[in-house]
JSON list of C-alpha atoms in Angstrom, two decimals:
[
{"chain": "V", "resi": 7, "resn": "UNK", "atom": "CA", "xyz": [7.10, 35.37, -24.40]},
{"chain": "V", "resi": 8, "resn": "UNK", "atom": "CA", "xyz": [5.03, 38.73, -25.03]},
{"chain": "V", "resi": 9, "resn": "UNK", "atom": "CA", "xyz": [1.74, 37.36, -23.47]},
{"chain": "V", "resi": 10, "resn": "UNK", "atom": "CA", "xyz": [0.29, 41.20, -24.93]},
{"chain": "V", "resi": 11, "resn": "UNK", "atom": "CA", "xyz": [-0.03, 39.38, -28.32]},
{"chain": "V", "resi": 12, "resn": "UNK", "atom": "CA", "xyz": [-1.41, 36.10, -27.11]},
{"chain": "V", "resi": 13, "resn": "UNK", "atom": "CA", "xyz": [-4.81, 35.28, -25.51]},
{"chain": "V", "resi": 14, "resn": "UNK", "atom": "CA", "xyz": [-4.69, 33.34, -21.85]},
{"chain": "V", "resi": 15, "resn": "UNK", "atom": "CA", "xyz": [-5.53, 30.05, -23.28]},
{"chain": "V", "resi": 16, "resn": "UNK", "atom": "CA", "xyz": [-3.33, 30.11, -26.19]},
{"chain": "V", "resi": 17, "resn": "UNK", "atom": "CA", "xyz": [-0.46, 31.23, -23.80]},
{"chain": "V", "resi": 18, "resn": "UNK", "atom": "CA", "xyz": [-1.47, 28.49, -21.86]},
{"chain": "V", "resi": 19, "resn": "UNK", "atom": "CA", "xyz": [-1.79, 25.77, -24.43]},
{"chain": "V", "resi": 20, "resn": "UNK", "atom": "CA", "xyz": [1.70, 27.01, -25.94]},
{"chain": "V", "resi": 21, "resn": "UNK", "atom": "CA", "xyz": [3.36, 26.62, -22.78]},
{"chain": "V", "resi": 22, "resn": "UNK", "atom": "CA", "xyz": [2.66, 23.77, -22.15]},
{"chain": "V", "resi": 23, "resn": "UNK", "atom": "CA", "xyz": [3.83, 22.23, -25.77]},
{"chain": "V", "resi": 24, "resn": "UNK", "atom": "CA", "xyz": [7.37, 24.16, -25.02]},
{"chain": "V", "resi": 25, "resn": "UNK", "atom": "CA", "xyz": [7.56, 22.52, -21.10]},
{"chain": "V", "resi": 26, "resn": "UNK", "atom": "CA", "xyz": [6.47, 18.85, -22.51]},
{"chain": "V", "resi": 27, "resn": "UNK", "atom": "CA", "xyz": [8.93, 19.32, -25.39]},
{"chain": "V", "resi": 28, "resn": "UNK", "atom": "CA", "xyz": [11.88, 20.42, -23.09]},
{"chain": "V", "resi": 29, "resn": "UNK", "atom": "CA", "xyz": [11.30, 18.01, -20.30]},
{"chain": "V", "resi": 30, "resn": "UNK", "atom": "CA", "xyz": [10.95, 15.25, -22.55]},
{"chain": "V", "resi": 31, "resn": "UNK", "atom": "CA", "xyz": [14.87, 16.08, -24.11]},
{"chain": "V", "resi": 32, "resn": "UNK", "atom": "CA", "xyz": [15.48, 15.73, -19.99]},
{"chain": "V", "resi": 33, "resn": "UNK", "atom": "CA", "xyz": [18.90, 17.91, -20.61]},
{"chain": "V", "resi": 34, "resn": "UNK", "atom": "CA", "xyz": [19.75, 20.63, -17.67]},
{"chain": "V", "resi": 35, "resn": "UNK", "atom": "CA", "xyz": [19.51, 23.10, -19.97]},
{"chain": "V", "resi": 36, "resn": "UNK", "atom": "CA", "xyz": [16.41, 21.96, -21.21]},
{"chain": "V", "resi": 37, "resn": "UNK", "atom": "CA", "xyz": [15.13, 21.79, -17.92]},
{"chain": "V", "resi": 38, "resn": "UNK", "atom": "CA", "xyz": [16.22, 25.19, -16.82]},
{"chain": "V", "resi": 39, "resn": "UNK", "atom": "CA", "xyz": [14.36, 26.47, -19.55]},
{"chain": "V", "resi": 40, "resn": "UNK", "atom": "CA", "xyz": [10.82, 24.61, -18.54]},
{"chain": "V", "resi": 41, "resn": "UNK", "atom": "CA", "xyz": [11.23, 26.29, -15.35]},
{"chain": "V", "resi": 42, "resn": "UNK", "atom": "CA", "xyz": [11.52, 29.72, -16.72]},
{"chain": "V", "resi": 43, "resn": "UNK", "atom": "CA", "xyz": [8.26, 29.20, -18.77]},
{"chain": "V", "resi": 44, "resn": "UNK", "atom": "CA", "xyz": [6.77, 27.84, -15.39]},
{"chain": "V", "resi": 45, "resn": "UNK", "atom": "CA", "xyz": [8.04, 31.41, -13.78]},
{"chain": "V", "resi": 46, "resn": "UNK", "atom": "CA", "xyz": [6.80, 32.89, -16.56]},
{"chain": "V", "resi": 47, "resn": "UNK", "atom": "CA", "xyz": [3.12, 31.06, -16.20]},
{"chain": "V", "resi": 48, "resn": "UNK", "atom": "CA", "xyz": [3.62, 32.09, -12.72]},
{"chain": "V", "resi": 49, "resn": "UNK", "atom": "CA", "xyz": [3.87, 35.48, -13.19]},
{"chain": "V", "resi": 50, "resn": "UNK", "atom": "CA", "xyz": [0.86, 35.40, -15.40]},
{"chain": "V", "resi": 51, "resn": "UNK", "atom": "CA", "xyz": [-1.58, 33.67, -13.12]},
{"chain": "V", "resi": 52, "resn": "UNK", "atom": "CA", "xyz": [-0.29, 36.25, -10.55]},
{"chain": "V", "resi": 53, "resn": "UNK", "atom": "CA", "xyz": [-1.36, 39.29, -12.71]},
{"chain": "V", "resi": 54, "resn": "UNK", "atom": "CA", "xyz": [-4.43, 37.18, -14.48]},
{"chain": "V", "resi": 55, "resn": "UNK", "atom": "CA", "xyz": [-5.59, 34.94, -12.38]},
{"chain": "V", "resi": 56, "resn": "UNK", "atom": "CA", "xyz": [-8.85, 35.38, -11.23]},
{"chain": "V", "resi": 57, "resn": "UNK", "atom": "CA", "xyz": [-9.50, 37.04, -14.50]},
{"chain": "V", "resi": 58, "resn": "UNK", "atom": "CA", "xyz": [-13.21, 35.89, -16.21]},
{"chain": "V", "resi": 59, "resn": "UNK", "atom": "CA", "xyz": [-14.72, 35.63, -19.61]},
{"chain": "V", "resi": 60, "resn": "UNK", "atom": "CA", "xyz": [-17.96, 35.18, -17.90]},
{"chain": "V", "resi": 61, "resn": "UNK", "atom": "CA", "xyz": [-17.86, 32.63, -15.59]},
{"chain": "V", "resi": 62, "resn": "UNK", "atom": "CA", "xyz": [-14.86, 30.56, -17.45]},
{"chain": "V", "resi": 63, "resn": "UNK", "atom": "CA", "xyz": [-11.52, 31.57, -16.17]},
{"chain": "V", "resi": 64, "resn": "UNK", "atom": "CA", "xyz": [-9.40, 33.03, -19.03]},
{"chain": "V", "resi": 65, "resn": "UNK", "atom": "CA", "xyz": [-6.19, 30.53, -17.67]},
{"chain": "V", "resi": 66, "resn": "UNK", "atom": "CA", "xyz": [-7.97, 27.69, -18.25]},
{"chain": "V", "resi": 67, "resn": "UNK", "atom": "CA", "xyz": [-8.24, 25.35, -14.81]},
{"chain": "V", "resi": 68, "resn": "UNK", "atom": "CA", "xyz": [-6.94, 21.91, -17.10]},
{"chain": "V", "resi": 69, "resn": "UNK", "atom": "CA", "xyz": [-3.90, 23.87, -17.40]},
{"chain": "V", "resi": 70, "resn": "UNK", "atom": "CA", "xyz": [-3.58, 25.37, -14.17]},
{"chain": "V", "resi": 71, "resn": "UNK", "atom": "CA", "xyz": [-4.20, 21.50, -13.30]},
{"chain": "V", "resi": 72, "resn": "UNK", "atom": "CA", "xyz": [-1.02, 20.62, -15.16]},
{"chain": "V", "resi": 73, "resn": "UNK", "atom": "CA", "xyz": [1.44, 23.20, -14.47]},
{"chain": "V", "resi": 74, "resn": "UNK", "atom": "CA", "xyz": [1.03, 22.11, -10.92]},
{"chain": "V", "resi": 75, "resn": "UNK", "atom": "CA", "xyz": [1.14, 18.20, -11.57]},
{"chain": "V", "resi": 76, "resn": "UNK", "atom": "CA", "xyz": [4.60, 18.74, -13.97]},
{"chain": "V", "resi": 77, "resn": "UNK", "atom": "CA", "xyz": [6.21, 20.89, -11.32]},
{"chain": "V", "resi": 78, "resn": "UNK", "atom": "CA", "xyz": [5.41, 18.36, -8.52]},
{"chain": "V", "resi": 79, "resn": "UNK", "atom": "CA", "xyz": [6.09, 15.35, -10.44]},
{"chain": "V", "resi": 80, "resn": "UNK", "atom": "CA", "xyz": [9.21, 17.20, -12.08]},
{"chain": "V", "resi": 81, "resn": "UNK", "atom": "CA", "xyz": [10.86, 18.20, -8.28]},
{"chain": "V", "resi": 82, "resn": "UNK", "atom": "CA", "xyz": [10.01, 14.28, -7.73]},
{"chain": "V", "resi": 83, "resn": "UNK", "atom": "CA", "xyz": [12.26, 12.99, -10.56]},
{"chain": "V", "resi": 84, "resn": "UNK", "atom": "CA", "xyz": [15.07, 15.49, -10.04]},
{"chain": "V", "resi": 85, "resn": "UNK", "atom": "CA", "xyz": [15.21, 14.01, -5.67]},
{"chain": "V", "resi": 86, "resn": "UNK", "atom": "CA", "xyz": [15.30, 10.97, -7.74]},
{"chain": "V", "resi": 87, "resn": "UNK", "atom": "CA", "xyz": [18.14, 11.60, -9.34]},
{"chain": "V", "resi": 88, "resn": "UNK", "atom": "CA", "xyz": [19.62, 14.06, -6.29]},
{"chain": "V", "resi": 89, "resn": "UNK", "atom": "CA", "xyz": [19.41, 17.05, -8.08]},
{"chain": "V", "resi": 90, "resn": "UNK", "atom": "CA", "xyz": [18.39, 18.33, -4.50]},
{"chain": "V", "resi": 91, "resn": "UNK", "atom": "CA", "xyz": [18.47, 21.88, -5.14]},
{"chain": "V", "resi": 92, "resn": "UNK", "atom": "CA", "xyz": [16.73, 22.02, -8.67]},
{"chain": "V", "resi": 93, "resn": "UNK", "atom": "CA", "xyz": [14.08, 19.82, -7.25]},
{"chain": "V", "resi": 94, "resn": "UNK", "atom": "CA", "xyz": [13.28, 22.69, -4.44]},
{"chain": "V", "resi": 95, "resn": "UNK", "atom": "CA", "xyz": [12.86, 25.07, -7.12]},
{"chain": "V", "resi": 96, "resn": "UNK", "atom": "CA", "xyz": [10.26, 23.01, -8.47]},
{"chain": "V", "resi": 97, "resn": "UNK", "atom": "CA", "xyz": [8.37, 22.33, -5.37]},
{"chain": "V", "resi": 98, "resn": "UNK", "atom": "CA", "xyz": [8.45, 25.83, -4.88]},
{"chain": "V", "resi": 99, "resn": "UNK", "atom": "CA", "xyz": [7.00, 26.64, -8.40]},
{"chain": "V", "resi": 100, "resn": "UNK", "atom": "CA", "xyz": [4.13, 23.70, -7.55]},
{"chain": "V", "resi": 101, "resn": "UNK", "atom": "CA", "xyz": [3.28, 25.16, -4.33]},
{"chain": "V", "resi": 102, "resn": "UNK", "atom": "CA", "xyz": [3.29, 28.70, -5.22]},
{"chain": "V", "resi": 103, "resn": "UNK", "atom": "CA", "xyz": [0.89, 27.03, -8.42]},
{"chain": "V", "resi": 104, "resn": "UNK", "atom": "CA", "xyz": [-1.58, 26.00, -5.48]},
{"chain": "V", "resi": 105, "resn": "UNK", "atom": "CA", "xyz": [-2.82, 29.42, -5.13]},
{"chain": "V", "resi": 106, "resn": "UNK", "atom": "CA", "xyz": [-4.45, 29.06, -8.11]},
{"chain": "V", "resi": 107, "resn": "UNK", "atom": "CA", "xyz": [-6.04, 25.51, -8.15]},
{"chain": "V", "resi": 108, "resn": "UNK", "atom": "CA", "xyz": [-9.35, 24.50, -6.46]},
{"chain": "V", "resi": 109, "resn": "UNK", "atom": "CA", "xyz": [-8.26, 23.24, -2.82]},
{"chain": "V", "resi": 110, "resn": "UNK", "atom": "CA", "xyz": [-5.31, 24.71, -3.11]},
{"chain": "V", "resi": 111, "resn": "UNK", "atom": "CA", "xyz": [-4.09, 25.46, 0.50]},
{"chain": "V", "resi": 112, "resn": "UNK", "atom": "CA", "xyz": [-4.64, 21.47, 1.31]},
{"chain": "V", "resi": 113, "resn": "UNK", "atom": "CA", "xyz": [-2.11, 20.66, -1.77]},
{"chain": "V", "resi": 114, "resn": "UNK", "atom": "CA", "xyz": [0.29, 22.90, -0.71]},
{"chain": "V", "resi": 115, "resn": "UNK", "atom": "CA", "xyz": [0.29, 21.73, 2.71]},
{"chain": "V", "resi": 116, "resn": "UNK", "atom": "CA", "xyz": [0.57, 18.19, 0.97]},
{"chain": "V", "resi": 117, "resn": "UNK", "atom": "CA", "xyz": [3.06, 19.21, -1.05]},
{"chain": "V", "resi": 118, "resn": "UNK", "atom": "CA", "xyz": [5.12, 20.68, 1.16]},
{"chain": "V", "resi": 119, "resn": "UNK", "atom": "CA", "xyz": [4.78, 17.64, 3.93]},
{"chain": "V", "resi": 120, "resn": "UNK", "atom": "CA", "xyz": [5.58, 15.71, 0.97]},
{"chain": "V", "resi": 121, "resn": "UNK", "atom": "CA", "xyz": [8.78, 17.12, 0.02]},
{"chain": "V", "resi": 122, "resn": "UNK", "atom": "CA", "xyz": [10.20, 17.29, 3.60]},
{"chain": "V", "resi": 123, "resn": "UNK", "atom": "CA", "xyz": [9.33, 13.68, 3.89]},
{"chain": "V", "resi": 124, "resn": "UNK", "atom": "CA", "xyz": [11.80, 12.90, 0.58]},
{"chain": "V", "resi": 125, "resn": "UNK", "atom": "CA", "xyz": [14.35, 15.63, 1.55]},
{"chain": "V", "resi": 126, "resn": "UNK", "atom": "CA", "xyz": [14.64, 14.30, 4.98]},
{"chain": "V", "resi": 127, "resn": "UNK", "atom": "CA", "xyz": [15.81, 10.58, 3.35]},
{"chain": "V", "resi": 128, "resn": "UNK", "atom": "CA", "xyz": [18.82, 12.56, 1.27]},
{"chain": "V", "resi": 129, "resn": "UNK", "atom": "CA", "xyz": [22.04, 13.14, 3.33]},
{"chain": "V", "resi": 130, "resn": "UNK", "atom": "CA", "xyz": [22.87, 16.86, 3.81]},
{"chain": "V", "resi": 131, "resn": "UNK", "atom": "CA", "xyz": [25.86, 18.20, 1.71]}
]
């Protein structure tokens, strides 16, 4: 992705229709791939983030909204399947995510108390 040639939303829109499509095929590969767009939304919410078009946030919040509810709810279906160590990466990804949703220091703690919850019902390796 060369987010130099795309605007915030579009980025953000078009990230979204590459995760959905990926996850949906519900491959490994294909999932590895959703979470390096994830990174990559990451990375841009890091360096963008607060950034304004007046008083609308150029990442738009619906978005921000769902990166953070796929992540979770992604990490959820690979303890489900005990893919224990992919689904850390993506509780990771949701709770770094937090930082950039309203009330996000209460999700991450939520998330976080969450996942030890699950990870504490999987026998260790």
């Amino acid at each position: 992705l060369d987010r130099g040639h795309f605007s915030l939303e579009k980025f953000s829109r078009w990230l979204r229709a590459m995760c959905i499509i990926l996850l949906t095929r519900a491959t490994d590969s294909d999932r590895s791939k959703a979470i390096g767009y994830v990174d990559q939304a990451i990375a841009v919410l890091e360096e963008h983030g607060d950034a304004r078009d007046g008083g609308d946030l150029l990442y738009p919040l619906d978005e921000r909204q769902w990166l953070l509810s796929t992540a979770y709810n992604t990490g959820l279906e690979c303890l489900h399947t005990s893919m224990v160590d992919e689904a850390k990466r993506w509780f990771e990804c949701s709770t770094v995510i937090c930082r950039f949703v309203p009330d996000g220091r209460q999700r991450a703690e939520k998330i976080s108390a969450t996942y030890s919850d699950i990870l504490a019902r999987y026998p260790t390796r």
